[in-house]
């Protein structure tokens, strides 16, 4: 197990670090920070009071956003391992989302820290499928499956 | 075809109108407004500059959020029609998201107004499946399928 002290998002090249969900260069965004931990990638995030759906519960769009950005970081870490490196050895490869599948298993309570976990279930050079869980106070409330692809030419 | 001058979100009861994506009582949120138009529900939304993923393109988490909230409004309109009423005849029924499936067909350019369209493909008293498209400058860039359920007892 290895817990580097820099998040994966801090390793993205400067020109692709503006994402609203996780870009360190986006002062308005969520600034999600995901860390490698063995075969998994882990993040902690406490939603703000305004990130509400029905009173008392977290907005589903935020939960989808956390799953999305965390999955891109998870894909980046796995790509580095597959290339014989470790995440943090150099800039992290940048993935974008091709598809997002989110199942809201139960309402996620607002006011507690969430734990987001991801691991890659399938990958090729260009693509990774990432399984995500989001837990509130030890209970998994959201499961997601996210398809990540390397930033395509059309976005460069 | 009927285009009421009040959005579906303006018809949600006051105690469930705080959603970050579409609640009129959430001054920090997106305040999406969706309107009935025949069998469809339509919204227009221009993302802010900070709602960015890779520079030049809209953040996928925002697109998932728009699909999500728009689908709840689409489910509400269909539920009113199924009950023999028209949306706007009374308070709109409040749905929450059970599952969200988003396919990012191509990058969505930042800086233009988006058109979000939804229609119900399947429904029962408690549940609706909603198909969503998001178009930028006339091109569909996102397709989503969203499962909406009436607000469960556990969230009241």
mmCIF file with all atom_site columns, N, CA and C in Angstrom, chain A residues 15-16 18-21 26 28 30 50-55 57 59-61 64-65 68-69 94 96-104 107 151 154-155, chain B residues 15-16 18-21 26 28 30 50-55 57 59-61 64-65 68-69 94 96-104 107 151 154-155:
data_model
loop_
_atom_site.group_PDB
_atom_site.id
_atom_site.type_symbol
_atom_site.label_atom_id
_atom_site.label_alt_id
_atom_site.label_comp_id
_atom_site.label_asym_id
_atom_site.label_entity_id
_atom_site.label_seq_id
_atom_site.pdbx_PDB_ins_code
_atom_site.Cartn_x
_atom_site.Cartn_y
_atom_site.Cartn_z
_atom_site.occupancy
_atom_site.B_iso_or_equiv
_atom_site.pdbx_formal_charge
_atom_site.auth_seq_id
_atom_site.auth_comp_id
_atom_site.auth_asym_id
_atom_site.auth_atom_id
_atom_site.pdbx_PDB_model_num
ATOM 1   N N  . UNK A 1 15  ? -2.417  22.613 -18.161 1.00 0.00 ? 15  UNK A N  1
ATOM 2   C CA . UNK A 1 15  ? -3.405  23.022 -19.171 1.00 0.00 ? 15  UNK A CA 1
ATOM 3   C C  . UNK A 1 15  ? -4.688  22.189 -19.147 1.00 0.00 ? 15  UNK A C  1
ATOM 4   N N  . UNK A 1 16  ? -4.742  21.147 -18.326 1.00 0.00 ? 16  UNK A N  1
ATOM 5   C CA . UNK A 1 16  ? -5.979  20.351 -18.200 1.00 0.00 ? 16  UNK A CA 1
ATOM 6   C C  . UNK A 1 16  ? -6.342  20.175 -16.716 1.00 0.00 ? 16  UNK A C  1
ATOM 7   N N  . UNK A 1 18  ? -8.456  22.462 -14.975 1.00 0.00 ? 18  UNK A N  1
ATOM 8   C CA . UNK A 1 18  ? -9.474  23.498 -14.722 1.00 0.00 ? 18  UNK A CA 1
ATOM 9   C C  . UNK A 1 18  ? -10.855 22.919 -14.466 1.00 0.00 ? 18  UNK A C  1
ATOM 10  N N  . UNK A 1 19  ? -10.951 21.602 -14.401 1.00 0.00 ? 19  UNK A N  1
ATOM 11  C CA . UNK A 1 19  ? -12.263 20.946 -14.272 1.00 0.00 ? 19  UNK A CA 1
ATOM 12  C C  . UNK A 1 19  ? -13.026 21.474 -13.061 1.00 0.00 ? 19  UNK A C  1
ATOM 13  N N  . UNK A 1 20  ? -14.329 21.732 -13.258 1.00 0.00 ? 20  UNK A N  1
ATOM 14  C CA . UNK A 1 20  ? -15.160 22.226 -12.161 1.00 0.00 ? 20  UNK A CA 1
ATOM 15  C C  . UNK A 1 20  ? -15.184 21.229 -11.002 1.00 0.00 ? 20  UNK A C  1
ATOM 16  N N  . UNK A 1 21  ? -15.134 19.958 -11.290 1.00 0.00 ? 21  UNK A N  1
ATOM 17  C CA . UNK A 1 21  ? -15.213 18.954 -10.220 1.00 0.00 ? 21  UNK A CA 1
ATOM 18  C C  . UNK A 1 21  ? -13.916 18.741 -9.475  1.00 0.00 ? 21  UNK A C  1
ATOM 19  N N  . UNK A 1 26  ? -9.422  25.701 -10.680 1.00 0.00 ? 26  UNK A N  1
ATOM 20  C CA . UNK A 1 26  ? -10.806 26.215 -10.734 1.00 0.00 ? 26  UNK A CA 1
ATOM 21  C C  . UNK A 1 26  ? -11.246 26.614 -9.325  1.00 0.00 ? 26  UNK A C  1
ATOM 22  N N  . UNK A 1 28  ? -13.784 28.083 -8.292  1.00 0.00 ? 28  UNK A N  1
ATOM 23  C CA . UNK A 1 28  ? -15.225 28.004 -8.043  1.00 0.00 ? 28  UNK A CA 1
ATOM 24  C C  . UNK A 1 28  ? -15.697 26.560 -7.851  1.00 0.00 ? 28  UNK A C  1
ATOM 25  N N  . UNK A 1 30  ? -15.392 22.095 -7.086  1.00 0.00 ? 30  UNK A N  1
ATOM 26  C CA . UNK A 1 30  ? -15.393 21.212 -5.914  1.00 0.00 ? 30  UNK A CA 1
ATOM 27  C C  . UNK A 1 30  ? -13.974 20.867 -5.437  1.00 0.00 ? 30  UNK A C  1
ATOM 28  N N  . UNK A 1 50  ? -25.581 23.959 0.770   1.00 0.00 ? 50  UNK A N  1
ATOM 29  C CA . UNK A 1 50  ? -26.421 24.258 -0.406  1.00 0.00 ? 50  UNK A CA 1
ATOM 30  C C  . UNK A 1 50  ? -26.478 23.096 -1.410  1.00 0.00 ? 50  UNK A C  1
ATOM 31  N N  . UNK A 1 51  ? -25.624 22.077 -1.223  1.00 0.00 ? 51  UNK A N  1
ATOM 32  C CA . UNK A 1 51  ? -25.603 20.932 -2.145  1.00 0.00 ? 51  UNK A CA 1
ATOM 33  C C  . UNK A 1 51  ? -26.703 19.951 -1.772  1.00 0.00 ? 51  UNK A C  1
ATOM 34  N N  . UNK A 1 52  ? -27.893 20.415 -1.781  1.00 0.00 ? 52  UNK A N  1
ATOM 35  C CA . UNK A 1 52  ? -29.060 19.736 -1.232  1.00 0.00 ? 52  UNK A CA 1
ATOM 36  C C  . UNK A 1 52  ? -29.973 19.264 -2.365  1.00 0.00 ? 52  UNK A C  1
ATOM 37  N N  . UNK A 1 53  ? -30.710 18.175 -2.119  1.00 0.00 ? 53  UNK A N  1
ATOM 38  C CA . UNK A 1 53  ? -31.804 17.792 -3.039  1.00 0.00 ? 53  UNK A CA 1
ATOM 39  C C  . UNK A 1 53  ? -33.095 18.052 -2.263  1.00 0.00 ? 53  UNK A C  1
ATOM 40  N N  . UNK A 1 54  ? -33.684 16.990 -1.728  1.00 0.00 ? 54  UNK A N  1
ATOM 41  C CA . UNK A 1 54  ? -34.772 17.123 -0.762  1.00 0.00 ? 54  UNK A CA 1
ATOM 42  C C  . UNK A 1 54  ? -34.097 17.498 0.568   1.00 0.00 ? 54  UNK A C  1
ATOM 43  N N  . UNK A 1 55  ? -34.665 18.388 1.378   1.00 0.00 ? 55  UNK A N  1
ATOM 44  C CA . UNK A 1 55  ? -33.985 18.779 2.620   1.00 0.00 ? 55  UNK A CA 1
ATOM 45  C C  . UNK A 1 55  ? -33.485 17.579 3.444   1.00 0.00 ? 55  UNK A C  1
ATOM 46  N N  . UNK A 1 57  ? -30.789 15.783 2.484   1.00 0.00 ? 57  UNK A N  1
ATOM 47  C CA . UNK A 1 57  ? -30.071 14.840 1.632   1.00 0.00 ? 57  UNK A CA 1
ATOM 48  C C  . UNK A 1 57  ? -29.236 15.530 0.562   1.00 0.00 ? 57  UNK A C  1
ATOM 49  N N  . UNK A 1 59  ? -27.526 16.433 -2.964  1.00 0.00 ? 59  UNK A N  1
ATOM 50  C CA . UNK A 1 59  ? -27.928 16.565 -4.364  1.00 0.00 ? 59  UNK A CA 1
ATOM 51  C C  . UNK A 1 59  ? -27.300 15.458 -5.229  1.00 0.00 ? 59  UNK A C  1
ATOM 52  N N  . UNK A 1 60  ? -28.146 14.737 -5.954  1.00 0.00 ? 60  UNK A N  1
ATOM 53  C CA . UNK A 1 60  ? -27.678 13.638 -6.793  1.00 0.00 ? 60  UNK A CA 1
ATOM 54  C C  . UNK A 1 60  ? -26.707 14.066 -7.885  1.00 0.00 ? 60  UNK A C  1
ATOM 55  N N  . UNK A 1 61  ? -26.858 15.284 -8.386  1.00 0.00 ? 61  UNK A N  1
ATOM 56  C CA . UNK A 1 61  ? -25.941 15.789 -9.408  1.00 0.00 ? 61  UNK A CA 1
ATOM 57  C C  . UNK A 1 61  ? -24.531 15.951 -8.871  1.00 0.00 ? 61  UNK A C  1
ATOM 58  N N  . UNK A 1 64  ? -23.079 12.391 -8.656  1.00 0.00 ? 64  UNK A N  1
ATOM 59  C CA . UNK A 1 64  ? -22.657 11.981 -9.996  1.00 0.00 ? 64  UNK A CA 1
ATOM 60  C C  . UNK A 1 64  ? -21.335 12.652 -10.366 1.00 0.00 ? 64  UNK A C  1
ATOM 61  N N  . UNK A 1 65  ? -21.189 13.922 -9.991  1.00 0.00 ? 65  UNK A N  1
ATOM 62  C CA . UNK A 1 65  ? -19.965 14.670 -10.296 1.00 0.00 ? 65  UNK A CA 1
ATOM 63  C C  . UNK A 1 65  ? -18.761 14.079 -9.558  1.00 0.00 ? 65  UNK A C  1
ATOM 64  N N  . UNK A 1 68  ? -17.784 10.859 -11.172 1.00 0.00 ? 68  UNK A N  1
ATOM 65  C CA . UNK A 1 68  ? -17.189 11.151 -12.471 1.00 0.00 ? 68  UNK A CA 1
ATOM 66  C C  . UNK A 1 68  ? -15.700 11.531 -12.316 1.00 0.00 ? 68  UNK A C  1
ATOM 67  N N  . UNK A 1 69  ? -15.436 12.563 -11.552 1.00 0.00 ? 69  UNK A N  1
ATOM 68  C CA . UNK A 1 69  ? -14.044 13.037 -11.411 1.00 0.00 ? 69  UNK A CA 1
ATOM 69  C C  . UNK A 1 69  ? -13.155 12.003 -10.718 1.00 0.00 ? 69  UNK A C  1
ATOM 70  N N  . UNK A 1 94  ? -4.455  12.252 -18.487 1.00 0.00 ? 94  UNK A N  1
ATOM 71  C CA . UNK A 1 94  ? -5.761  12.889 -18.326 1.00 0.00 ? 94  UNK A CA 1
ATOM 72  C C  . UNK A 1 94  ? -6.814  12.117 -19.102 1.00 0.00 ? 94  UNK A C  1
ATOM 73  N N  . UNK A 1 96  ? -11.133 11.596 -19.874 1.00 0.00 ? 96  UNK A N  1
ATOM 74  C CA . UNK A 1 96  ? -12.445 12.250 -19.819 1.00 0.00 ? 96  UNK A CA 1
ATOM 75  C C  . UNK A 1 96  ? -13.527 11.164 -19.836 1.00 0.00 ? 96  UNK A C  1
ATOM 76  N N  . UNK A 1 97  ? -14.745 11.570 -19.504 1.00 0.00 ? 97  UNK A N  1
ATOM 77  C CA . UNK A 1 97  ? -15.825 10.616 -19.297 1.00 0.00 ? 97  UNK A CA 1
ATOM 78  C C  . UNK A 1 97  ? -16.582 10.334 -20.590 1.00 0.00 ? 97  UNK A C  1
ATOM 79  N N  . UNK A 1 98  ? -16.696 9.056  -20.941 1.00 0.00 ? 98  UNK A N  1
ATOM 80  C CA . UNK A 1 98  ? -17.497 8.669  -22.107 1.00 0.00 ? 98  UNK A CA 1
ATOM 81  C C  . UNK A 1 98  ? -18.906 8.277  -21.673 1.00 0.00 ? 98  UNK A C  1
ATOM 82  N N  . UNK A 1 99  ? -19.021 7.652  -20.501 1.00 0.00 ? 99  UNK A N  1
ATOM 83  C CA . UNK A 1 99  ? -20.332 7.224  -20.014 1.00 0.00 ? 99  UNK A CA 1
ATOM 84  C C  . UNK A 1 99  ? -20.306 7.120  -18.501 1.00 0.00 ? 99  UNK A C  1
ATOM 85  N N  . UNK A 1 100 ? -21.459 7.397  -17.921 1.00 0.00 ? 100 UNK A N  1
ATOM 86  C CA . UNK A 1 100 ? -21.593 7.469  -16.471 1.00 0.00 ? 100 UNK A CA 1
ATOM 87  C C  . UNK A 1 100 ? -22.890 6.747  -16.121 1.00 0.00 ? 100 UNK A C  1
ATOM 88  N N  . UNK A 1 101 ? -22.803 5.784  -15.211 1.00 0.00 ? 101 UNK A N  1
ATOM 89  C CA . UNK A 1 101 ? -24.002 5.060  -14.768 1.00 0.00 ? 101 UNK A CA 1
ATOM 90  C C  . UNK A 1 101 ? -24.026 5.172  -13.258 1.00 0.00 ? 101 UNK A C  1
ATOM 91  N N  . UNK A 1 102 ? -25.039 5.815  -12.722 1.00 0.00 ? 102 UNK A N  1
ATOM 92  C CA . UNK A 1 102 ? -25.097 6.025  -11.272 1.00 0.00 ? 102 UNK A CA 1
ATOM 93  C C  . UNK A 1 102 ? -26.364 5.395  -10.720 1.00 0.00 ? 102 UNK A C  1
ATOM 94  N N  . UNK A 1 103 ? -26.222 4.548  -9.710  1.00 0.00 ? 103 UNK A N  1
ATOM 95  C CA . UNK A 1 103 ? -27.389 4.002  -9.003  1.00 0.00 ? 103 UNK A CA 1
ATOM 96  C C  . UNK A 1 103 ? -27.429 4.591  -7.602  1.00 0.00 ? 103 UNK A C  1
ATOM 97  N N  . UNK A 1 104 ? -28.518 5.290  -7.315  1.00 0.00 ? 104 UNK A N  1
ATOM 98  C CA . UNK A 1 104 ? -28.720 5.885  -5.994  1.00 0.00 ? 104 UNK A CA 1
ATOM 99  C C  . UNK A 1 104 ? -29.435 4.826  -5.145  1.00 0.00 ? 104 UNK A C  1
ATOM 100 N N  . UNK A 1 107 ? -31.002 7.331  -0.046  1.00 0.00 ? 107 UNK A N  1
ATOM 101 C CA . UNK A 1 107 ? -30.691 8.761  0.073   1.00 0.00 ? 107 UNK A CA 1
ATOM 102 C C  . UNK A 1 107 ? -29.366 8.953  0.830   1.00 0.00 ? 107 UNK A C  1
ATOM 103 N N  . UNK A 1 151 ? -8.039  11.719 -23.175 1.00 0.00 ? 151 UNK A N  1
ATOM 104 C CA . UNK A 1 151 ? -8.535  12.947 -23.808 1.00 0.00 ? 151 UNK A CA 1
ATOM 105 C C  . UNK A 1 151 ? -8.421  12.793 -25.325 1.00 0.00 ? 151 UNK A C  1
ATOM 106 N N  . UNK A 1 154 ? -10.220 15.612 -30.440 1.00 0.00 ? 154 UNK A N  1
ATOM 107 C CA . UNK A 1 154 ? -11.241 16.647 -30.622 1.00 0.00 ? 154 UNK A CA 1
ATOM 108 C C  . UNK A 1 154 ? -11.349 17.600 -29.432 1.00 0.00 ? 154 UNK A C  1
ATOM 109 N N  . UNK A 1 155 ? -10.713 17.254 -28.321 1.00 0.00 ? 155 UNK A N  1
ATOM 110 C CA . UNK A 1 155 ? -10.776 18.138 -27.151 1.00 0.00 ? 155 UNK A CA 1
ATOM 111 C C  . UNK A 1 155 ? -9.458  18.857 -26.889 1.00 0.00 ? 155 UNK A C  1
ATOM 112 N N  . UNK B 2 15  ? -41.698 23.114 0.347   1.00 0.00 ? 15  UNK B N  1
ATOM 113 C CA . UNK B 2 15  ? -40.787 22.348 1.211   1.00 0.00 ? 15  UNK B CA 1
ATOM 114 C C  . UNK B 2 15  ? -39.879 21.393 0.438   1.00 0.00 ? 15  UNK B C  1
ATOM 115 N N  . UNK B 2 16  ? -40.076 21.270 -0.874  1.00 0.00 ? 16  UNK B N  1
ATOM 116 C CA . UNK B 2 16  ? -39.192 20.414 -1.688  1.00 0.00 ? 16  UNK B CA 1
ATOM 117 C C  . UNK B 2 16  ? -38.707 21.199 -2.919  1.00 0.00 ? 16  UNK B C  1
ATOM 118 N N  . UNK B 2 18  ? -35.694 23.137 -2.901  1.00 0.00 ? 18  UNK B N  1
ATOM 119 C CA . UNK B 2 18  ? -34.365 23.618 -2.513  1.00 0.00 ? 18  UNK B CA 1
ATOM 120 C C  . UNK B 2 18  ? -33.248 22.951 -3.303  1.00 0.00 ? 18  UNK B C  1
ATOM 121 N N  . UNK B 2 19  ? -33.601 22.116 -4.263  1.00 0.00 ? 19  UNK B N  1
ATOM 122 C CA . UNK B 2 19  ? -32.601 21.328 -4.992  1.00 0.00 ? 19  UNK B CA 1
ATOM 123 C C  . UNK B 2 19  ? -31.529 22.231 -5.604  1.00 0.00 ? 19  UNK B C  1
ATOM 124 N N  . UNK B 2 20  ? -30.262 21.812 -5.478  1.00 0.00 ? 20  UNK B N  1
ATOM 125 C CA . UNK B 2 20  ? -29.162 22.594 -6.039  1.00 0.00 ? 20  UNK B CA 1
ATOM 126 C C  . UNK B 2 20  ? -29.302 22.754 -7.551  1.00 0.00 ? 20  UNK B C  1
ATOM 127 N N  . UNK B 2 21  ? -29.849 21.752 -8.203  1.00 0.00 ? 21  UNK B N  1
ATOM 128 C CA . UNK B 2 21  ? -29.959 21.813 -9.661  1.00 0.00 ? 21  UNK B CA 1
ATOM 129 C C  . UNK B 2 21  ? -31.122 22.636 -10.162 1.00 0.00 ? 21  UNK B C  1
ATOM 130 N N  . UNK B 2 26  ? -33.062 27.821 -3.865  1.00 0.00 ? 26  UNK B N  1
ATOM 131 C CA . UNK B 2 26  ? -31.613 27.638 -3.669  1.00 0.00 ? 26  UNK B CA 1
ATOM 132 C C  . UNK B 2 26  ? -30.864 28.704 -4.468  1.00 0.00 ? 26  UNK B C  1
ATOM 133 N N  . UNK B 2 28  ? -27.856 29.471 -4.560  1.00 0.00 ? 28  UNK B N  1
ATOM 134 C CA . UNK B 2 28  ? -26.516 29.097 -5.001  1.00 0.00 ? 28  UNK B CA 1
ATOM 135 C C  . UNK B 2 28  ? -26.545 28.139 -6.195  1.00 0.00 ? 28  UNK B C  1
ATOM 136 N N  . UNK B 2 30  ? -28.270 25.903 -9.759  1.00 0.00 ? 30  UNK B N  1
ATOM 137 C CA . UNK B 2 30  ? -28.395 26.150 -11.205 1.00 0.00 ? 30  UNK B CA 1
ATOM 138 C C  . UNK B 2 30  ? -29.761 26.743 -11.575 1.00 0.00 ? 30  UNK B C  1
ATOM 139 N N  . UNK B 2 50  ? -17.026 28.986 -15.554 1.00 0.00 ? 50  UNK B N  1
ATOM 140 C CA . UNK B 2 50  ? -16.311 28.080 -14.637 1.00 0.00 ? 50  UNK B CA 1
ATOM 141 C C  . UNK B 2 50  ? -16.801 26.636 -14.716 1.00 0.00 ? 50  UNK B C  1
ATOM 142 N N  . UNK B 2 51  ? -17.924 26.409 -15.431 1.00 0.00 ? 51  UNK B N  1
ATOM 143 C CA . UNK B 2 51  ? -18.482 25.051 -15.562 1.00 0.00 ? 51  UNK B CA 1
ATOM 144 C C  . UNK B 2 51  ? -17.744 24.303 -16.667 1.00 0.00 ? 51  UNK B C  1
ATOM 145 N N  . UNK B 2 52  ? -16.487 24.167 -16.507 1.00 0.00 ? 52  UNK B N  1
ATOM 146 C CA . UNK B 2 52  ? -15.560 23.709 -17.530 1.00 0.00 ? 52  UNK B CA 1
ATOM 147 C C  . UNK B 2 52  ? -15.039 22.307 -17.181 1.00 0.00 ? 52  UNK B C  1
ATOM 148 N N  . UNK B 2 53  ? -14.692 21.534 -18.210 1.00 0.00 ? 53  UNK B N  1
ATOM 149 C CA . UNK B 2 53  ? -13.939 20.285 -17.980 1.00 0.00 ? 53  UNK B CA 1
ATOM 150 C C  . UNK B 2 53  ? -12.546 20.548 -18.539 1.00 0.00 ? 53  UNK B C  1
ATOM 151 N N  . UNK B 2 54  ? -12.283 20.033 -19.728 1.00 0.00 ? 54  UNK B N  1
ATOM 152 C CA . UNK B 2 54  ? -11.093 20.402 -20.486 1.00 0.00 ? 54  UNK B CA 1
ATOM 153 C C  . UNK B 2 54  ? -11.402 21.789 -21.089 1.00 0.00 ? 54  UNK B C  1
ATOM 154 N N  . UNK B 2 55  ? -10.447 22.716 -21.128 1.00 0.00 ? 55  UNK B N  1
ATOM 155 C CA . UNK B 2 55  ? -10.750 24.055 -21.646 1.00 0.00 ? 55  UNK B CA 1
ATOM 156 C C  . UNK B 2 55  ? -11.514 24.026 -22.981 1.00 0.00 ? 55  UNK B C  1
ATOM 157 N N  . UNK B 2 57  ? -14.781 23.142 -23.136 1.00 0.00 ? 57  UNK B N  1
ATOM 158 C CA . UNK B 2 57  ? -15.889 22.190 -23.083 1.00 0.00 ? 57  UNK B CA 1
ATOM 159 C C  . UNK B 2 57  ? -16.577 22.197 -21.723 1.00 0.00 ? 57  UNK B C  1
ATOM 160 N N  . UNK B 2 59  ? -18.376 20.953 -18.354 1.00 0.00 ? 59  UNK B N  1
ATOM 161 C CA . UNK B 2 59  ? -18.147 19.942 -17.315 1.00 0.00 ? 59  UNK B CA 1
ATOM 162 C C  . UNK B 2 59  ? -19.226 18.850 -17.371 1.00 0.00 ? 59  UNK B C  1
ATOM 163 N N  . UNK B 2 60  ? -18.798 17.602 -17.461 1.00 0.00 ? 60  UNK B N  1
ATOM 164 C CA . UNK B 2 60  ? -19.727 16.472 -17.546 1.00 0.00 ? 60  UNK B CA 1
ATOM 165 C C  . UNK B 2 60  ? -20.641 16.343 -16.337 1.00 0.00 ? 60  UNK B C  1
ATOM 166 N N  . UNK B 2 61  ? -20.148 16.727 -15.176 1.00 0.00 ? 61  UNK B N  1
ATOM 167 C CA . UNK B 2 61  ? -20.965 16.659 -13.964 1.00 0.00 ? 61  UNK B CA 1
ATOM 168 C C  . UNK B 2 61  ? -22.145 17.618 -14.031 1.00 0.00 ? 61  UNK B C  1
ATOM 169 N N  . UNK B 2 64  ? -24.693 15.986 -16.413 1.00 0.00 ? 64  UNK B N  1
ATOM 170 C CA . UNK B 2 64  ? -25.419 14.939 -15.682 1.00 0.00 ? 64  UNK B CA 1
ATOM 171 C C  . UNK B 2 64  ? -26.466 15.577 -14.773 1.00 0.00 ? 64  UNK B C  1
ATOM 172 N N  . UNK B 2 65  ? -26.113 16.702 -14.161 1.00 0.00 ? 65  UNK B N  1
ATOM 173 C CA . UNK B 2 65  ? -27.034 17.394 -13.254 1.00 0.00 ? 65  UNK B CA 1
ATOM 174 C C  . UNK B 2 65  ? -28.251 17.943 -13.997 1.00 0.00 ? 65  UNK B C  1
ATOM 175 N N  . UNK B 2 68  ? -30.497 15.100 -14.926 1.00 0.00 ? 68  UNK B N  1
ATOM 176 C CA . UNK B 2 68  ? -31.138 14.607 -13.706 1.00 0.00 ? 68  UNK B CA 1
ATOM 177 C C  . UNK B 2 68  ? -32.363 15.473 -13.354 1.00 0.00 ? 68  UNK B C  1
ATOM 178 N N  . UNK B 2 69  ? -32.145 16.749 -13.154 1.00 0.00 ? 69  UNK B N  1
ATOM 179 C CA . UNK B 2 69  ? -33.247 17.626 -12.724 1.00 0.00 ? 69  UNK B CA 1
ATOM 180 C C  . UNK B 2 69  ? -34.332 17.749 -13.791 1.00 0.00 ? 69  UNK B C  1
ATOM 181 N N  . UNK B 2 94  ? -43.430 15.566 -6.809  1.00 0.00 ? 94  UNK B N  1
ATOM 182 C CA . UNK B 2 94  ? -41.974 15.635 -6.695  1.00 0.00 ? 94  UNK B CA 1
ATOM 183 C C  . UNK B 2 94  ? -41.377 14.244 -6.824  1.00 0.00 ? 94  UNK B C  1
ATOM 184 N N  . UNK B 2 96  ? -37.670 11.881 -7.259  1.00 0.00 ? 96  UNK B N  1
ATOM 185 C CA . UNK B 2 96  ? -36.218 11.884 -7.038  1.00 0.00 ? 96  UNK B CA 1
ATOM 186 C C  . UNK B 2 96  ? -35.591 10.805 -7.918  1.00 0.00 ? 96  UNK B C  1
ATOM 187 N N  . UNK B 2 97  ? -34.278 10.883 -8.057  1.00 0.00 ? 97  UNK B N  1
ATOM 188 C CA . UNK B 2 97  ? -33.578 10.037 -9.014  1.00 0.00 ? 97  UNK B CA 1
ATOM 189 C C  . UNK B 2 97  ? -33.157 8.707  -8.388  1.00 0.00 ? 97  UNK B C  1
ATOM 190 N N  . UNK B 2 98  ? -33.547 7.631  -9.027  1.00 0.00 ? 98  UNK B N  1
ATOM 191 C CA . UNK B 2 98  ? -33.100 6.302  -8.587  1.00 0.00 ? 98  UNK B CA 1
ATOM 192 C C  . UNK B 2 98  ? -31.866 5.869  -9.370  1.00 0.00 ? 98  UNK B C  1
ATOM 193 N N  . UNK B 2 99  ? -31.809 6.228  -10.646 1.00 0.00 ? 99  UNK B N  1
ATOM 194 C CA . UNK B 2 99  ? -30.664 5.840  -11.475 1.00 0.00 ? 99  UNK B CA 1
ATOM 195 C C  . UNK B 2 99  ? -30.514 6.812  -12.630 1.00 0.00 ? 99  UNK B C  1
ATOM 196 N N  . UNK B 2 100 ? -29.272 6.995  -13.005 1.00 0.00 ? 100 UNK B N  1
ATOM 197 C CA . UNK B 2 100 ? -28.904 7.988  -14.019 1.00 0.00 ? 100 UNK B CA 1
ATOM 198 C C  . UNK B 2 100 ? -27.890 7.325  -14.948 1.00 0.00 ? 100 UNK B C  1
ATOM 199 N N  . UNK B 2 101 ? -28.172 7.367  -16.235 1.00 0.00 ? 101 UNK B N  1
ATOM 200 C CA . UNK B 2 101 ? -27.259 6.787  -17.237 1.00 0.00 ? 101 UNK B CA 1
ATOM 201 C C  . UNK B 2 101 ? -26.982 7.892  -18.243 1.00 0.00 ? 101 UNK B C  1
ATOM 202 N N  . UNK B 2 102 ? -25.742 8.315  -18.330 1.00 0.00 ? 102 UNK B N  1
ATOM 203 C CA . UNK B 2 102 ? -25.398 9.419  -19.224 1.00 0.00 ? 102 UNK B CA 1
ATOM 204 C C  . UNK B 2 102 ? -24.354 8.960  -20.232 1.00 0.00 ? 102 UNK B C  1
ATOM 205 N N  . UNK B 2 103 ? -24.636 9.166  -21.515 1.00 0.00 ? 103 UNK B N  1
ATOM 206 C CA . UNK B 2 103 ? -23.643 8.891  -22.557 1.00 0.00 ? 103 UNK B CA 1
ATOM 207 C C  . UNK B 2 103 ? -23.200 10.214 -23.162 1.00 0.00 ? 103 UNK B C  1
ATOM 208 N N  . UNK B 2 104 ? -21.914 10.485 -23.032 1.00 0.00 ? 104 UNK B N  1
ATOM 209 C CA . UNK B 2 104 ? -21.335 11.702 -23.600 1.00 0.00 ? 104 UNK B CA 1
ATOM 210 C C  . UNK B 2 104 ? -20.917 11.364 -25.030 1.00 0.00 ? 104 UNK B C  1
ATOM 211 N N  . UNK B 2 107 ? -17.858 15.927 -27.174 1.00 0.00 ? 107 UNK B N  1
ATOM 212 C CA . UNK B 2 107 ? -17.643 17.035 -26.237 1.00 0.00 ? 107 UNK B CA 1
ATOM 213 C C  . UNK B 2 107 ? -18.684 18.130 -26.452 1.00 0.00 ? 107 UNK B C  1
ATOM 214 N N  . UNK B 2 151 ? -40.970 10.765 -4.375  1.00 0.00 ? 151 UNK B N  1
ATOM 215 C CA . UNK B 2 151 ? -40.172 10.930 -3.145  1.00 0.00 ? 151 UNK B CA 1
ATOM 216 C C  . UNK B 2 151 ? -40.550 9.835  -2.152  1.00 0.00 ? 151 UNK B C  1
ATOM 217 N N  . UNK B 2 154 ? -38.662 7.535  3.167   1.00 0.00 ? 154 UNK B N  1
ATOM 218 C CA . UNK B 2 154 ? -37.377 7.706  3.862   1.00 0.00 ? 154 UNK B CA 1
ATOM 219 C C  . UNK B 2 154 ? -36.774 9.100  3.657   1.00 0.00 ? 154 UNK B C  1
ATOM 220 N N  . UNK B 2 155 ? -37.322 9.858  2.720   1.00 0.00 ? 155 UNK B N  1
ATOM 221 C CA . UNK B 2 155 ? -36.790 11.208 2.473   1.00 0.00 ? 155 UNK B CA 1
ATOM 222 C C  . UNK B 2 155 ? -37.732 12.290 2.971   1.00 0.00 ? 155 UNK B C  1
#
